[in-house]
Each structure stands twice: as structure tokens, then as C-alpha cells.
Short mmCIF file of C-alpha atoms in Angstrom, two decimals:
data_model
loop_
_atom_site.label_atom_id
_atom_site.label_comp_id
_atom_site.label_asym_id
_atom_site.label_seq_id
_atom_site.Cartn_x
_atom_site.Cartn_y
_atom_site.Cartn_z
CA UNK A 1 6.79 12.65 -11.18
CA UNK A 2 10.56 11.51 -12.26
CA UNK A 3 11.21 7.97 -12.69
CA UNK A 4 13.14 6.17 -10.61
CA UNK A 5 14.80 2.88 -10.40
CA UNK A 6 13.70 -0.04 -8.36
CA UNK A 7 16.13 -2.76 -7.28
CA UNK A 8 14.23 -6.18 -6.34
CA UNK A 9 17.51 -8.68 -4.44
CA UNK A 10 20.19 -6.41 -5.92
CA UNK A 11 23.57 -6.20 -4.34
CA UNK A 12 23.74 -3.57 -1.49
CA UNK A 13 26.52 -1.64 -3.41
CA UNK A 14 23.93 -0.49 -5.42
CA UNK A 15 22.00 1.12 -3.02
CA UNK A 16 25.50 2.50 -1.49
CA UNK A 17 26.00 4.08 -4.91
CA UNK A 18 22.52 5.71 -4.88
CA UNK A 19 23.01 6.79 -1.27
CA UNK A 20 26.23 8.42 -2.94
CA UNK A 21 24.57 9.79 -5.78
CA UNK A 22 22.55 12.25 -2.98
CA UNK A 23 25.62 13.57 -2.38
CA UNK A 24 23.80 14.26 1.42
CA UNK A 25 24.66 16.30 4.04
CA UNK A 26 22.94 13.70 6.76
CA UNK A 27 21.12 10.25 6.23
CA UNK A 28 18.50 9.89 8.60
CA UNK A 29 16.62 6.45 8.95
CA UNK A 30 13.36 5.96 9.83
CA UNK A 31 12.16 2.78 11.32
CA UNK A 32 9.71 1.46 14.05
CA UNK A 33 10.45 -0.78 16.64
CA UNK A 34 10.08 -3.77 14.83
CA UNK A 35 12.09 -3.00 12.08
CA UNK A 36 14.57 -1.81 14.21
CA UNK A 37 14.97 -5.31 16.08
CA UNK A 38 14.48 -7.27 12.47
CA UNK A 39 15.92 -5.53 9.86
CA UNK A 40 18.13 -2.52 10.80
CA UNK A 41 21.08 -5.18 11.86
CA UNK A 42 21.00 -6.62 8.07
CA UNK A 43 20.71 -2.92 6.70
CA UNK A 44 24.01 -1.44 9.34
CA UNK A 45 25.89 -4.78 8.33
CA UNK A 46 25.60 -4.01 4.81
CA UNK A 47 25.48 -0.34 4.14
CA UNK A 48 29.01 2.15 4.09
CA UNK A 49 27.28 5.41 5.15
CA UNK A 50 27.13 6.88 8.30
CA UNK A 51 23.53 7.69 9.50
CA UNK A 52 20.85 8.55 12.15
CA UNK A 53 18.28 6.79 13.47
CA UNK A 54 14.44 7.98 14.01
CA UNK A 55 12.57 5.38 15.60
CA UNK A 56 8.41 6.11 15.38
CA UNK A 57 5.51 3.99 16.61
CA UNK A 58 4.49 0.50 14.50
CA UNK A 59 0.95 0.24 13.32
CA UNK A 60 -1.82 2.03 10.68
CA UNK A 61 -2.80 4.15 14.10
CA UNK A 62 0.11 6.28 14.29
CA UNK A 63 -0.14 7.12 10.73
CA UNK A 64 -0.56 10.71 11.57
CA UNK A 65 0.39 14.14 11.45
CA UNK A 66 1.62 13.62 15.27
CA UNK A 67 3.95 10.89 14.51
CA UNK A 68 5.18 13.30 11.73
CA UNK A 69 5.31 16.05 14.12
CA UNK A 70 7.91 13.94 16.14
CA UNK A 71 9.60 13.18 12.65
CA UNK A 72 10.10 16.44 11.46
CA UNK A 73 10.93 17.72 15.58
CA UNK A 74 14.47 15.31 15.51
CA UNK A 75 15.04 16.37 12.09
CA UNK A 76 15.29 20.11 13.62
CA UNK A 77 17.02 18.80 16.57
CA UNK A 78 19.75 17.13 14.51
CA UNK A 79 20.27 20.74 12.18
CA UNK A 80 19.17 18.65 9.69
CA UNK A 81 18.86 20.81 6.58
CA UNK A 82 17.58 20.74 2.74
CA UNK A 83 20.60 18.55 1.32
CA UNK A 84 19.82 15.34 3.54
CA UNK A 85 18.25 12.20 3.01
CA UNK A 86 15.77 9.91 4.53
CA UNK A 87 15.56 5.92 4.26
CA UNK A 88 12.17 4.26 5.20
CA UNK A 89 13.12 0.60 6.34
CA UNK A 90 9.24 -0.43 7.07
CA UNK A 91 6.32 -1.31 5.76
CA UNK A 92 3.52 1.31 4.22
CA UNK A 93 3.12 3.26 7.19
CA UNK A 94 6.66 3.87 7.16
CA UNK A 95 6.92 4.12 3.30
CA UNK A 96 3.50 6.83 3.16
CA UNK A 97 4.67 8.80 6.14
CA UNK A 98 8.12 8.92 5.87
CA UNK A 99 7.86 9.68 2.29
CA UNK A 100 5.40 12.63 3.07
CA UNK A 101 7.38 13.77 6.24
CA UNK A 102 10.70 14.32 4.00
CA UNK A 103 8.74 15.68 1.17
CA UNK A 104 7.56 18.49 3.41
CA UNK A 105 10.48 19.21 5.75
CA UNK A 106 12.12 22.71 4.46
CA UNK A 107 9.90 22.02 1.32
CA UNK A 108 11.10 18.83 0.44
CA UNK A 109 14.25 16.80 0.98
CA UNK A 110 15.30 13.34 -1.04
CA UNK A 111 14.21 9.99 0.10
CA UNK A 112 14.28 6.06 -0.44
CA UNK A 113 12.00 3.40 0.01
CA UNK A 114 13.54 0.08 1.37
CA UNK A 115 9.68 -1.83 2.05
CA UNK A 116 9.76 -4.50 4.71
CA UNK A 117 6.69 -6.62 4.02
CA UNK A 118 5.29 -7.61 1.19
CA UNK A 119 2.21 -5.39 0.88
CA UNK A 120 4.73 -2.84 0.35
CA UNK A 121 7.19 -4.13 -1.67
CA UNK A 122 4.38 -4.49 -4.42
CA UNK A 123 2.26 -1.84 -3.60
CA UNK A 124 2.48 1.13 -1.32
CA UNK A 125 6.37 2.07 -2.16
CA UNK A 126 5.53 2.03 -6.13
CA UNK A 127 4.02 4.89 -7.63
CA UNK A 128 4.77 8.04 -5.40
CA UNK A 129 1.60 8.34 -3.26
CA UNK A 130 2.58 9.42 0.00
CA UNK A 131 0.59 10.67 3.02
CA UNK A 132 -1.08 10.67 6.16
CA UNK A 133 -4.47 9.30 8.11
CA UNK A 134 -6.24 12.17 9.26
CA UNK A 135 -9.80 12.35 11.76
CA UNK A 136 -9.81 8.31 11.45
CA UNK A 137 -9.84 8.90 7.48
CA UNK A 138 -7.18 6.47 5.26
CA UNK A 139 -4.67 8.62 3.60
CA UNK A 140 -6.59 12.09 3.40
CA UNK A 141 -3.62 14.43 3.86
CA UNK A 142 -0.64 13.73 1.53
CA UNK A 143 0.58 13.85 -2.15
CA UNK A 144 2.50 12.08 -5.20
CA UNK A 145 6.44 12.16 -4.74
CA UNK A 146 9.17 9.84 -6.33
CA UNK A 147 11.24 8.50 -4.15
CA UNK A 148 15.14 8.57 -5.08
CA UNK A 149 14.93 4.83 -5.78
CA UNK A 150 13.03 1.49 -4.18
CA UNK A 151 15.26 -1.26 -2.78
CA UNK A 152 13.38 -4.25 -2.40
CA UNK A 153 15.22 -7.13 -0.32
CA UNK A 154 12.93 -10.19 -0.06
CA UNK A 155 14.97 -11.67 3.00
CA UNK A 156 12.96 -9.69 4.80
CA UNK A 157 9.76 -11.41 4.24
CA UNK A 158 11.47 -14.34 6.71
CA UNK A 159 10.75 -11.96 9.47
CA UNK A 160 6.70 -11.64 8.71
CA UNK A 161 3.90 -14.09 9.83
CA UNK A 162 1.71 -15.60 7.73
CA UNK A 163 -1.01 -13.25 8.51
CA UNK A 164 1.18 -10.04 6.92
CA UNK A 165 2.41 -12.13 3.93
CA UNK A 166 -1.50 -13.01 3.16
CA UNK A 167 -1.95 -8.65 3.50
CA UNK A 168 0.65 -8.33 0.84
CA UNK A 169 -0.98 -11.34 -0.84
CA UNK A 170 -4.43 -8.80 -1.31
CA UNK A 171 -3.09 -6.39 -3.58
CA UNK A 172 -1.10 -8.91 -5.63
CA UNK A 173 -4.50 -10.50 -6.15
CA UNK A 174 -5.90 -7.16 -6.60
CA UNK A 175 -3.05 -6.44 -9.95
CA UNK A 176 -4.42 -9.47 -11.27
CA UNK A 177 -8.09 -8.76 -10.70
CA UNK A 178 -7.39 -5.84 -13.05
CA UNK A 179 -4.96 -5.77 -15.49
CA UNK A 180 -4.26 -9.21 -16.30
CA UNK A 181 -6.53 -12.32 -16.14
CA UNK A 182 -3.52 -14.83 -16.61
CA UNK A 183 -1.82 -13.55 -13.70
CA UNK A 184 -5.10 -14.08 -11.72
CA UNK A 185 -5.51 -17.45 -13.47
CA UNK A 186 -1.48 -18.06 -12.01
CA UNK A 187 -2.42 -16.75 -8.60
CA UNK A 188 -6.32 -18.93 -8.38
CA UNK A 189 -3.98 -22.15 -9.77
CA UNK A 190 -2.06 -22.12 -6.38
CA UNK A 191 -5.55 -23.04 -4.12
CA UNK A 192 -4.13 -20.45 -1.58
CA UNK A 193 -1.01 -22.31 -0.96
CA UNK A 194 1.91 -19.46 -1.52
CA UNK A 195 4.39 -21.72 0.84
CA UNK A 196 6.62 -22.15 -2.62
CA UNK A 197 6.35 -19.13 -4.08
CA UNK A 198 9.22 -17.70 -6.18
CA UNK A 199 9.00 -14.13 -4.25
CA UNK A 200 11.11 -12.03 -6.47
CA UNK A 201 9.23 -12.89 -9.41
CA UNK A 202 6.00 -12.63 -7.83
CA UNK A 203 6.84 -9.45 -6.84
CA UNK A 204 8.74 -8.35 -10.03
CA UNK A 205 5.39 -9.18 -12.02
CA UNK A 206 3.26 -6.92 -10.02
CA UNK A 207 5.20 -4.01 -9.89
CA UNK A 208 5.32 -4.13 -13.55
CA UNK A 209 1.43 -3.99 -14.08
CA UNK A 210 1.29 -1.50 -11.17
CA UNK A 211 3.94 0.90 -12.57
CA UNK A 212 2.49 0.29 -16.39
CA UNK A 213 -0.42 1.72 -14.90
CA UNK A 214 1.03 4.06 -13.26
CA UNK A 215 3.38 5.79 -15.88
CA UNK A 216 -0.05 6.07 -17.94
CA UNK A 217 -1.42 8.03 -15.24
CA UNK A 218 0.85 9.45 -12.70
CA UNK A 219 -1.31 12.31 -10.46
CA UNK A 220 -4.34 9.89 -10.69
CA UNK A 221 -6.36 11.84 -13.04
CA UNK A 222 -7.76 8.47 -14.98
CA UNK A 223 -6.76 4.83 -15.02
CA UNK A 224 -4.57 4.74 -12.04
CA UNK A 225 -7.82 4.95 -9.98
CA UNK A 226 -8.55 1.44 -11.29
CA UNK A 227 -5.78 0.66 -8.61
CA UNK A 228 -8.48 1.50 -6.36
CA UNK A 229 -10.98 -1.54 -7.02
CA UNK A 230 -12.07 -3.20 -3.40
CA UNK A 231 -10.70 0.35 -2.14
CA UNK A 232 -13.33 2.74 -1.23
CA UNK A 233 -15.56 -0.10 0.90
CA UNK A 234 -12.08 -1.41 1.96
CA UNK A 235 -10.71 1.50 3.58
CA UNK A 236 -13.65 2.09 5.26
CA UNK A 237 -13.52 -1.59 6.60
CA UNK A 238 -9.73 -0.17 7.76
CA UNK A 239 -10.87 2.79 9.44
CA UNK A 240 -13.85 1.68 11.29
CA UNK A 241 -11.88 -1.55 12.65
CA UNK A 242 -9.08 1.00 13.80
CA UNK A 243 -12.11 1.99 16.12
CA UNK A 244 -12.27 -1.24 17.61
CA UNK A 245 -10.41 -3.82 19.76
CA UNK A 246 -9.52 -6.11 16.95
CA UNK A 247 -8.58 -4.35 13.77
CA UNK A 248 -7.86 -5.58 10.53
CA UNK A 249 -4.83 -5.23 8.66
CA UNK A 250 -4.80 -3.29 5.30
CA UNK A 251 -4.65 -6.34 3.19
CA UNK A 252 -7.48 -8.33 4.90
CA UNK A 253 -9.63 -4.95 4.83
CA UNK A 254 -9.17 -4.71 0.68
CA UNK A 255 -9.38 -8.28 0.33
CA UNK A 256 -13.01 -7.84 2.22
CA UNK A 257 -13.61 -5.16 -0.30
CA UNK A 258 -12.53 -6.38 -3.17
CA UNK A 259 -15.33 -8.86 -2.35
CA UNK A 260 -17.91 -6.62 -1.43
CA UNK A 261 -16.83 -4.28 -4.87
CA UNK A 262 -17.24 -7.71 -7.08
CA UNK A 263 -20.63 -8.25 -5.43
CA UNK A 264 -21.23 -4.90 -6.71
CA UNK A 265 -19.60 -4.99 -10.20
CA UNK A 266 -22.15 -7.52 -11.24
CA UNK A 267 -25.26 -6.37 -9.15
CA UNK A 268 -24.75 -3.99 -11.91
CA UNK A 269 -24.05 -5.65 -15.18
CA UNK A 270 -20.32 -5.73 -15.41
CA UNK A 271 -19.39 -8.72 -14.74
CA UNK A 272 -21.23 -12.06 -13.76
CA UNK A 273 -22.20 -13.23 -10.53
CA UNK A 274 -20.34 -16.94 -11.82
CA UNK A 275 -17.30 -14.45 -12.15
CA UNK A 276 -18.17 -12.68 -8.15
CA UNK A 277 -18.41 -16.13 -6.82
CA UNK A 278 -15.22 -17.39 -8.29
CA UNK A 279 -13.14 -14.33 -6.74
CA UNK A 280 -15.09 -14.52 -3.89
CA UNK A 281 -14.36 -18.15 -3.78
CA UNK A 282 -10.56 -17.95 -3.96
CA UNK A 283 -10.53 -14.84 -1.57
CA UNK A 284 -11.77 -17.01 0.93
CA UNK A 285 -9.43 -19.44 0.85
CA UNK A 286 -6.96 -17.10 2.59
CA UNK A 287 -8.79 -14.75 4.28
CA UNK A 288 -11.68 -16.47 6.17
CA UNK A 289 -15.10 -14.09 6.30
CA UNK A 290 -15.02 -12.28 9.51
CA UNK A 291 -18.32 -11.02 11.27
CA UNK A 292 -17.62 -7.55 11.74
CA UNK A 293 -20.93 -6.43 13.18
CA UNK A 294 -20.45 -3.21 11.92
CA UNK A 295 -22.33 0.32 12.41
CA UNK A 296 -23.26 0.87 9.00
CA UNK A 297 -23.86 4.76 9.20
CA UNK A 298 -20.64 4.74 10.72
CA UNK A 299 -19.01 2.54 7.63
CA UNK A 300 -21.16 4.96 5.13
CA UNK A 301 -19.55 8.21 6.73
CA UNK A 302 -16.06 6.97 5.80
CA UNK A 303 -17.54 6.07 2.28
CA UNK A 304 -18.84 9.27 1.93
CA UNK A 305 -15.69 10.79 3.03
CA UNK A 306 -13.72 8.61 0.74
CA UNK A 307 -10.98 10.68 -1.15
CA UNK A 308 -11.61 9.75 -4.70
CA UNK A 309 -15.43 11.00 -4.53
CA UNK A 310 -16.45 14.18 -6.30
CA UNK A 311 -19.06 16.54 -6.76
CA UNK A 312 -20.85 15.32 -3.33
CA UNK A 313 -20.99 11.69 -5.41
CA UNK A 314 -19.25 8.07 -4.95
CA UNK A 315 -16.84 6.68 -7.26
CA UNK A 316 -15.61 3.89 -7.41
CA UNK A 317 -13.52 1.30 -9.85
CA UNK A 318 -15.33 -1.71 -10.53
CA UNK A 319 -15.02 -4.89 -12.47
CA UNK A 320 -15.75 -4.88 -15.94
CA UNK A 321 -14.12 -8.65 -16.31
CA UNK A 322 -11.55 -10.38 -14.79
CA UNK A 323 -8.30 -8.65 -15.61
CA UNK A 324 -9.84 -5.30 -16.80
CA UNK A 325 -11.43 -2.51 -14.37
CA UNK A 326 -13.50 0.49 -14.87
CA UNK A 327 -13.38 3.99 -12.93
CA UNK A 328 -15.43 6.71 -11.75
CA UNK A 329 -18.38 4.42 -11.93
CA UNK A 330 -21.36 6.55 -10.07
CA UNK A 331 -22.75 4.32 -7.01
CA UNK A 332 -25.99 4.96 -4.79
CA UNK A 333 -25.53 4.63 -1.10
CA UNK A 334 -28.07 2.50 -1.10
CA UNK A 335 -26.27 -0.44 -3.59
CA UNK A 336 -23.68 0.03 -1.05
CA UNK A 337 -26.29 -0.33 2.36
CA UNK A 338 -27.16 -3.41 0.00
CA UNK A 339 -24.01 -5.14 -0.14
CA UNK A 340 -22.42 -3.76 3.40
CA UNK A 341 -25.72 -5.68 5.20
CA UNK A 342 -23.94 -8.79 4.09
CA UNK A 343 -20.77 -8.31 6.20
#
């Protein structure tokens, strides 16, 4: 994958310049009806190019080859052809579909990230994964593409509740968790209080560990998948409580995980349990346990559907200490059963 820059509270010329650089034939937008009313008025105030709007459907459910469907559909309608462009103003559904929609139309056309929310101004628009939910299963069609560039304008946070900023707030934990134990020390010293946060820097820090990993690693072939860690029991949290009447967002589903995936880190060895109960401590302070009363053949069919197994077996990254992860680490359904009976 090329590298790419990625603006965090830059002036807008710059991404008019990059826009420019395209040298397009169309711009098309994509957005969903939230960013639309929120953040598309900043973005046509700001912006000297002329484009098109595709509005799509909020929320992790319409991640799907459907909503691409529609994508791709006004794309055709608008003679849109291999030189143009697409923008995704959103958060990661909009980043991860958009991003696979224009990397598959005619065989690939240019795009840009500009994330919305926090989770994916630190996470989902860094590294090139892209993709799809497919059958109820997180992210199972896709692939790695660079975007053009990332523009990251933290104004936009103003227009999430606290219950999205504490989603972002799960991977930014997760960075910490393992790749740097005084960043986690930084984030624990706060006692869950993030009111006074210095954003940009916040979010400056943890794309630098994620893209250090990352540029180590770029198709996922060995430590990227430490990125992972709270992951594979997460995302099955994710899919099975898009099943129900009350589902979780994907930061409170990792940060469930990430608990879950420390309970299992030292059940075997890695770490201690002083160490579990100290994340799981500080995890709780923002997102309170929830009783899920979940179906756990259900939970273990997503798990054993889970994208980063191989060879019929689980994998997972794990703990090894705070601030350092393994990967690939071979795990029995039945440690699993064992630590899923406790949601």
C-alpha cells in the first residue's frame, strides 16, 4: 500500500490542493443522513470544488453489499467514470464502505477519508482496511487500499454524544493496551474523565502507534494483527447485538472484549490477573458491564467464523503485558465458553 498523508486541524486549502492533485473528472461525496445535517454545511462552506452528493443509510446494519449496490448504481447513473473521486464525510461505516465501494467501481477509482467521530479518526480511516459486513459477519468481504489522504477535523467531535466519543475512546485505550504502557498509564491517570482532553494530540498520538504498526506490517501478515486484541470476542459481541433490539456500538463491543481477551491473556500465563483487574477496572469506569444474556452457540458461531482464524483454528492477539501484545495465539473454544459465561 502507498503512503499517504494525514492532516489532523489543517487548513482546508490543503485538502483543496489534494482534491486538485486528483486532477478528477467528478467528486462524488458520500455521507449519511447525519452527516449530511452536521457536517456537510462546514465541508460546502469550506471546500472550492464542485461535487455530488450520495447520501446512504447511518448505522453498522447497512454496512453491506446492498448499500454498496446503491453506491456504485448513482455512480453509473451520474456517467461517473475511472478518473473520479470519492470523499467519505462519516464515521467507519462510511470510511470501510465507501473506501471499498470506490476501490471496486471500474476496478478502482481514488478516494479520501474525512472521519467524523472519533473512533474513526484514530482508527478505522488509518491503515487501508476497507470492506463490508456480510451474513451478520464484521468486515468479511473487503481489502487493504490507501486512501488519497485522511483529513481529520476535530470540530466535528462537537456534534457526537458522549456515548460515541467513549466508542472512539475503546480503541485509543486499545493503542495503549499494546504498544505503549505510558500512554495507557496517561489514559488510566484521567479516572475516565476525558471532558479536558487536548483532542488533536490525543488523536495525533494514536495514529502514530497505529500507523508504526502498520507500516511494519501492511497486508496483515504479522504484527498488525496485534491491532486485533479484544477483537475476535468483540466483534462477535457486535454482530450478535446487531441481532437484537438494543445493539452495541463498535467501541463498547471491543471495550467488552478487550475485557473478556485480558481475562483470557492471564487465564493463560501472559499476563497477571492484578494486571486483568486493573484494565478491567478502568474499562469500567466508562463503559458500565452490560448483561447481555447472550446465546452462546450463537456468540461461538461468529467466533468461529472470525476472519483472522486459520486452518479450522482460533487466533487471537492477547496480552503479553501492558503495552506489548502477542498474535496468532491458538485458543480452545472451551477457554472461550469459559470466559463468555461471565457476560
Amino acid at each position: 500500500m502507498k503512503d499517504y498523508p494525514i492532516y489532523i486541524n489543517e487548513h482546508w486549502h490543503l485538502l483543496n490542493q489534494e482534491v486538485a492533485k486528483c486532477n478528477s473528472s467528478q467528486v462524488f461525496v458520500i455521507v449519511d443522513e447525519n452527516t449530511r445535517t452536521c457536517c456537510l454545511p462546514i465541508f460546502k462552506k469550506e471546500v472550492n470544488f464542485s461535487f455530488q452528493v450520495i447520501e446512504v443509510v447511518s448505522g453498522e446494519k447497512n454496512k453491506n453489499l446492498d448499500t454498496c449496490q446503491s453506491i456504485w448504481s448513482t455512480m453509473i447513473e451520474k456517467s461517473a467514470d475511472r478518473k473520479c473521486l470519492v470523499i467519505n464525510l462519516g464515521g467507519g461505516v462510511i470510511g470501510d464502505m465507501g473506501g471499498f465501494s470506490a476501490s471496486t467501481y471500474k476496478r478502482g477509482v481514488s478516494f479520501i477519508h474525512i472521519p467524523t467521530t472519533l473512533l474513526s479518526m484514530v482508527d478505522s480511516s488509518i491503515g487501508g482496511k476497507l470492506g463490508v459486513d456480510f451474513q451478520g459477519l464484521k468486515n468479511s468481504i473487503g481489502q487493504f487500499n490507501s486512501p488519497s489522504c485522511v483529513f481529520i477535523h476535530t470540530p466535528f467531535l462537537k456534534t457526537l454524544d458522549n456515548r460515541n466519543i467513549r466508542s472512539g475512546l475503546a480503541e485509543i485505550i486499545k493503542h495503549g493496551l499494546i504498544a505503549d504502557r505510558d500512554y495507557w498509564l496517561k489514559l488510566k491517570a484521567t479516572k475516565g474523565i476525558f471532558d479536558d482532553l487536548d483532542w488533536p494530540s490525543i488523536i495525533k498520538e494514536s495514529i502514530e502507534i497505529k500507523k508504526s504498526i502498520v507500516v511494519q506490517d501492511p497486508l496483515e501478515k504479522g504484527i498488525r494483527k496485534t491491532l486485533n486484541f479484544g477483537h475476535t470476542i468483540g466483534h462477535a459481541i457486535e454482530s450478535y447485538s446487531l441481532t437484537t433490539t438494543d445493539p452495541l456500538l463498535h467501541g463498547e463491543a471491543i471495550a467488552i472484549g478487550m475485557k473478556l481477551e485480558a481475562r483470557l491473556s492471564a487465564a493463560i500465563g501472559f499476563i497477571s490477573h492484578d494486571e486483568s483487574d486493573e484494565i478491567e477496572t478502568f474499562l469500567d469506569l466508562l463503559f458500565p458491564p452490560v448483561n447481555m444474556n447472550v446465546d452462546q452457540s450463537k456468540m461461538m458461531a461468529f467466533i468461529l467464523n472470525d476472519k483472522k482464524n486459520e486452518h479450522q483454528t482460533i487466533k487471537m492477539a492477547l496480552l503479553n503485558q501492558i503495552g506489548k501484545a502477542n498474535y496468532d495465539i491458538e485458543i480452545s473454544e472451551s477457554q472461550i465458553l469459559n470466559v463468555i459465561a461471565e457476560l
